[in-house]
Amino acid sequence: MVITEIFKSIQGEGTRAGLPCIFVRLTGCNLRCTWCDTAYAFYGGTKLRIEEVLERVRELAGEGSGRVTLVEITGGEPLLQPETPELAAKLLAGGYTVMIETSGERFVGVLRREVVKIVDVKCPDSGEADTFDMANLGAVDAKDEIKFVISTRRDYEFARDFTREHRLAERVHAVLFSPVFADPAGAWPGLNARELAEWILADQLPVRLGLQLHKFIWDPAMKGV
Ligand code: SF4
């Protein structure tokens, strides 16, 4: 597998936000979202065998009652690498709760049911509209999460209409609406979280506002957290 980084941090997003978590960040992505904050994972990386990845996760997890049992496979786009389903299965077998964060462009049904899938649906102003594989709607269930990263009112209206049309709140554990966090170097603007919260409330949407906790805890430009 080609790996950008493996590290331990606090889960910053979704319904497990705030929990200690080990992240396995895979290298490479076939999309180019305008506000991508992990472009450093597009190229390079280190080739590791699945066993080497598992060993690194074991080291970071520690032992005893404080052992970290939550692992997220992310990227880049982790489903571009054919070994990813096997890595996820082996982590499950090792007693971890395994999450995967994916762009929604690849079919998540290649993964075991028990893997918690956090599946993006790209909004129009991401620059990657219409990349969502609709078959993914049939491959998620009540433990999974669907996420929209929202940069504009137009994105919000797309996410709102998609959520309603496909009754997402009935399909998955949580529908996440996350405002784009402004690039620390000024490459793209953010969306004000309060503005997004007010839109959600005005429309009475059954969704969860998602903030990226790690960007409030550490410097927003910091990698490996
Ligand atoms: S899918 Fe994810 S990693 Fe790929 S460009 Fe978009 S935000 Fe970045």
Short mmCIF file of C-alpha atoms and ligand atoms in Angstrom, two decimals:
data_model
loop_
_atom_site.label_atom_id
_atom_site.label_comp_id
_atom_site.label_asym_id
_atom_site.label_seq_id
_atom_site.Cartn_x
_atom_site.Cartn_y
_atom_site.Cartn_z
CA MET A 1 0.00 0.00 0.00
CA VAL A 2 1.14 3.58 -0.48
CA ILE A 3 0.83 5.50 2.77
CA THR A 4 1.22 9.23 3.43
CA GLU A 5 1.10 9.06 7.24
CA ILE A 6 -0.07 6.99 10.20
CA PHE A 7 -0.66 8.92 13.39
CA LYS A 8 -2.70 9.12 16.57
CA SER A 9 -4.90 12.13 17.24
CA ILE A 10 -8.39 13.13 18.28
CA GLN A 11 -11.16 12.29 15.85
CA GLY A 12 -12.21 15.69 14.55
CA GLU A 13 -15.38 14.92 12.62
CA GLY A 14 -18.60 12.97 12.66
CA THR A 15 -20.42 11.33 15.53
CA ARG A 16 -17.16 10.06 17.10
CA ALA A 17 -15.63 13.54 17.24
CA GLY A 18 -13.50 13.99 20.34
CA LEU A 19 -12.41 10.36 20.71
CA PRO A 20 -8.79 9.22 20.45
CA CYS A 21 -8.27 7.68 17.02
CA ILE A 22 -5.48 6.30 14.86
CA PHE A 23 -5.47 7.59 11.30
CA VAL A 24 -4.06 5.71 8.32
CA ARG A 25 -3.79 8.19 5.48
CA LEU A 26 -3.40 6.59 2.07
CA THR A 27 -1.71 8.38 -0.80
CA GLY A 28 -3.45 9.47 -4.01
CA CYS A 29 -6.77 10.95 -5.05
CA ASN A 30 -8.53 11.09 -8.39
CA LEU A 31 -10.58 14.20 -7.47
CA ARG A 32 -9.43 17.79 -6.97
CA CYS A 33 -11.88 19.54 -4.65
CA THR A 34 -11.33 23.31 -4.70
CA TRP A 35 -11.01 23.44 -0.89
CA CYS A 36 -9.03 20.20 -0.37
CA ASP A 37 -6.99 20.44 2.85
CA THR A 38 -5.01 17.23 2.27
CA ALA A 39 -3.43 17.93 -1.12
CA TYR A 40 -0.12 16.80 0.43
CA ALA A 41 -1.54 13.26 0.17
CA PHE A 42 -1.94 13.39 -3.62
CA TYR A 43 1.63 12.27 -4.39
CA GLY A 44 4.63 10.57 -2.83
CA GLY A 45 4.01 8.32 0.13
CA THR A 46 5.80 5.22 1.40
CA LYS A 47 5.16 1.68 0.22
CA LEU A 48 4.23 -0.55 3.13
CA ARG A 49 2.87 -4.07 3.31
CA ILE A 50 -0.46 -4.55 5.08
CA GLU A 51 1.38 -6.28 7.95
CA GLU A 52 3.63 -3.23 8.36
CA VAL A 53 0.59 -0.92 8.53
CA LEU A 54 -1.00 -3.20 11.14
CA GLU A 55 2.21 -3.21 13.18
CA ARG A 56 2.39 0.61 13.19
CA VAL A 57 -1.27 0.80 14.25
CA ARG A 58 -0.59 -1.70 17.05
CA GLU A 59 2.34 0.41 18.30
CA LEU A 60 0.26 3.59 18.35
CA ALA A 61 -2.75 1.88 19.94
CA GLY A 62 -0.88 0.85 23.07
CA GLU A 63 -2.10 -1.77 25.51
CA GLY A 64 -4.36 -2.25 28.48
CA SER A 65 -7.40 -0.24 29.40
CA GLY A 66 -6.15 2.86 27.57
CA ARG A 67 -5.68 1.02 24.27
CA VAL A 68 -6.99 3.09 21.36
CA THR A 69 -9.49 0.95 19.49
CA LEU A 70 -10.74 3.41 16.89
CA VAL A 71 -8.97 3.49 13.51
CA GLU A 72 -9.86 5.65 10.52
CA ILE A 73 -8.65 4.85 7.01
CA THR A 74 -8.54 8.09 5.04
CA GLY A 75 -6.66 9.85 2.27
CA GLY A 76 -6.50 11.05 -0.39
CA GLU A 77 -9.05 8.55 -1.56
CA PRO A 78 -8.49 5.26 0.25
CA LEU A 79 -10.65 3.16 -2.06
CA LEU A 80 -8.28 3.72 -4.99
CA GLN A 81 -5.91 1.15 -3.49
CA PRO A 82 -7.01 -2.45 -4.04
CA GLU A 83 -5.61 -3.64 -0.68
CA THR A 84 -7.87 -1.32 1.34
CA PRO A 85 -10.75 -3.81 1.91
CA GLU A 86 -8.23 -6.38 3.17
CA LEU A 87 -6.57 -3.84 5.48
CA ALA A 88 -9.99 -2.91 6.88
CA ALA A 89 -10.92 -6.57 7.39
CA LYS A 90 -7.65 -7.29 9.22
CA LEU A 91 -8.13 -4.27 11.48
CA LEU A 92 -11.63 -5.52 12.31
CA ALA A 93 -10.18 -8.92 13.10
CA GLY A 94 -7.69 -7.18 15.41
CA GLY A 95 -10.55 -5.84 17.51
CA TYR A 96 -10.61 -2.27 16.22
CA THR A 97 -13.62 -0.19 15.29
CA VAL A 98 -12.77 0.71 11.70
CA MET A 99 -13.97 3.83 9.93
CA ILE A 100 -13.30 4.85 6.36
CA GLU A 101 -13.59 8.38 5.02
CA THR A 102 -14.22 8.38 1.28
CA SER A 103 -15.17 10.85 -1.45
CA GLY A 104 -18.26 8.87 -2.51
CA GLU A 105 -16.91 8.43 -6.02
CA ARG A 106 -15.91 4.79 -5.39
CA PHE A 107 -18.30 1.97 -4.43
CA VAL A 108 -18.15 1.36 -0.68
CA GLY A 109 -19.84 -2.04 -1.03
CA VAL A 110 -16.36 -3.58 -1.55
CA LEU A 111 -15.85 -3.17 2.21
CA ARG A 112 -17.18 -5.41 4.96
CA ARG A 113 -20.53 -4.27 6.40
CA GLU A 114 -18.96 -3.69 9.84
CA VAL A 115 -16.68 -0.96 8.50
CA VAL A 116 -18.19 2.41 9.45
CA LYS A 117 -18.44 4.32 6.20
CA ILE A 118 -18.26 8.10 6.16
CA VAL A 119 -19.26 8.88 2.60
CA ASP A 120 -19.03 12.33 1.03
CA VAL A 121 -21.45 13.65 -1.55
CA LYS A 122 -19.61 16.39 -3.42
CA CYS A 123 -21.48 19.68 -3.76
CA PRO A 124 -21.39 21.86 -6.90
CA ASP A 125 -18.85 24.40 -5.64
CA SER A 126 -16.36 21.69 -4.68
CA GLY A 127 -15.56 21.54 -8.40
CA GLU A 128 -16.36 17.80 -8.30
CA ALA A 129 -20.15 17.81 -8.69
CA ASP A 130 -21.85 14.65 -9.99
CA THR A 131 -19.04 12.34 -8.91
CA PHE A 132 -21.14 10.48 -6.31
CA ASP A 133 -21.73 6.81 -7.10
CA MET A 134 -25.48 6.45 -6.50
CA ALA A 135 -25.00 2.73 -5.80
CA ASN A 136 -23.47 3.86 -2.49
CA LEU A 137 -26.96 4.75 -1.23
CA GLY A 138 -27.74 1.04 -1.19
CA ALA A 139 -24.42 0.13 0.45
CA VAL A 140 -24.72 2.28 3.60
CA ASP A 141 -26.79 1.50 6.67
CA ALA A 142 -27.74 2.65 10.14
CA LYS A 143 -24.16 2.84 11.50
CA ASP A 144 -22.78 4.90 8.59
CA GLU A 145 -22.62 8.65 7.96
CA ILE A 146 -23.11 10.75 4.83
CA LYS A 147 -21.26 14.04 4.68
CA PHE A 148 -21.61 17.22 2.66
CA VAL A 149 -18.82 19.79 2.81
CA ILE A 150 -20.50 23.09 2.12
CA SER A 151 -18.84 26.25 0.82
CA THR A 152 -21.74 28.37 -0.46
CA ARG A 153 -25.51 28.81 -0.31
CA ARG A 154 -25.69 26.94 -3.61
CA ASP A 155 -23.89 23.97 -2.03
CA TYR A 156 -26.26 24.12 0.94
CA GLU A 157 -29.35 24.01 -1.26
CA PHE A 158 -27.92 21.06 -3.19
CA ALA A 159 -27.20 19.20 0.07
CA ARG A 160 -30.62 20.02 1.50
CA ASP A 161 -32.45 18.85 -1.61
CA PHE A 162 -30.34 15.66 -1.93
CA THR A 163 -30.92 14.85 1.75
CA ARG A 164 -34.67 15.22 1.37
CA GLU A 165 -35.00 13.53 -2.02
CA HIS A 166 -33.10 10.42 -0.93
CA ARG A 167 -34.39 10.41 2.67
CA LEU A 168 -30.83 10.20 3.92
CA ALA A 169 -31.70 10.68 7.58
CA GLU A 170 -33.64 7.40 7.46
CA ARG A 171 -30.81 5.50 5.80
CA VAL A 172 -27.80 6.35 7.96
CA HIS A 173 -26.75 7.13 11.51
CA ALA A 174 -26.02 10.79 10.73
CA VAL A 175 -26.14 13.25 7.86
CA LEU A 176 -23.30 15.71 8.37
CA PHE A 177 -23.25 19.26 7.01
CA SER A 178 -19.74 20.68 7.42
CA PRO A 179 -18.79 24.24 6.51
CA VAL A 180 -15.58 24.64 4.53
CA PHE A 181 -12.81 25.85 6.84
CA ALA A 182 -10.94 28.81 5.30
CA ASP A 183 -7.48 27.95 4.02
CA PRO A 184 -4.91 29.33 6.50
CA ALA A 185 -2.81 30.55 3.54
CA GLY A 186 -5.81 32.25 1.92
CA ALA A 187 -6.18 29.91 -1.09
CA TRP A 188 -9.95 29.56 -0.54
CA PRO A 189 -12.55 31.21 1.72
CA GLY A 190 -14.49 29.42 4.44
CA LEU A 191 -18.20 29.33 5.14
CA ASN A 192 -19.34 30.85 8.41
CA ALA A 193 -20.57 28.00 10.66
CA ARG A 194 -23.21 30.22 12.21
CA GLU A 195 -24.65 31.01 8.80
CA LEU A 196 -24.86 27.30 7.99
CA ALA A 197 -26.44 26.57 11.38
CA GLU A 198 -29.11 29.18 10.74
CA TRP A 199 -29.92 27.76 7.30
CA ILE A 200 -30.28 24.26 8.82
CA LEU A 201 -32.58 25.54 11.55
CA ALA A 202 -34.68 27.62 9.15
CA ASP A 203 -35.27 24.56 6.94
CA GLN A 204 -35.79 22.17 9.89
CA LEU A 205 -33.35 19.68 8.42
CA PRO A 206 -32.63 16.42 10.33
CA VAL A 207 -28.86 16.83 9.93
CA ARG A 208 -25.88 17.42 12.19
CA LEU A 209 -23.63 20.47 11.86
CA GLY A 210 -20.06 19.19 11.68
CA LEU A 211 -17.02 21.21 12.65
CA GLN A 212 -13.45 19.96 12.25
CA LEU A 213 -12.42 19.84 15.92
CA HIS A 214 -8.73 19.35 15.17
CA LYS A 215 -8.61 22.74 13.44
CA PHE A 216 -9.72 24.41 16.66
CA ILE A 217 -7.37 22.39 18.86
CA TRP A 218 -4.21 22.70 16.73
CA ASP A 219 -2.98 25.12 14.09
CA PRO A 220 -5.36 24.65 11.12
CA ALA A 221 -2.38 24.20 8.78
CA MET A 222 -0.79 21.44 10.91
CA LYS A 223 -0.44 17.96 9.38
CA GLY A 224 -0.55 14.70 11.31
CA VAL A 225 -3.26 15.76 13.75
S1 SF4 B 1 -11.78 13.82 -2.44
FE1 SF4 B 1 -10.83 14.39 -0.48
S2 SF4 B 1 -8.61 14.12 -0.81
FE2 SF4 B 1 -9.59 14.13 -2.84
S3 SF4 B 1 -9.45 16.25 -3.54
FE3 SF4 B 1 -11.46 16.01 -2.53
S4 SF4 B 1 -11.11 16.60 -0.37
FE4 SF4 B 1 -9.08 16.23 -1.31
#
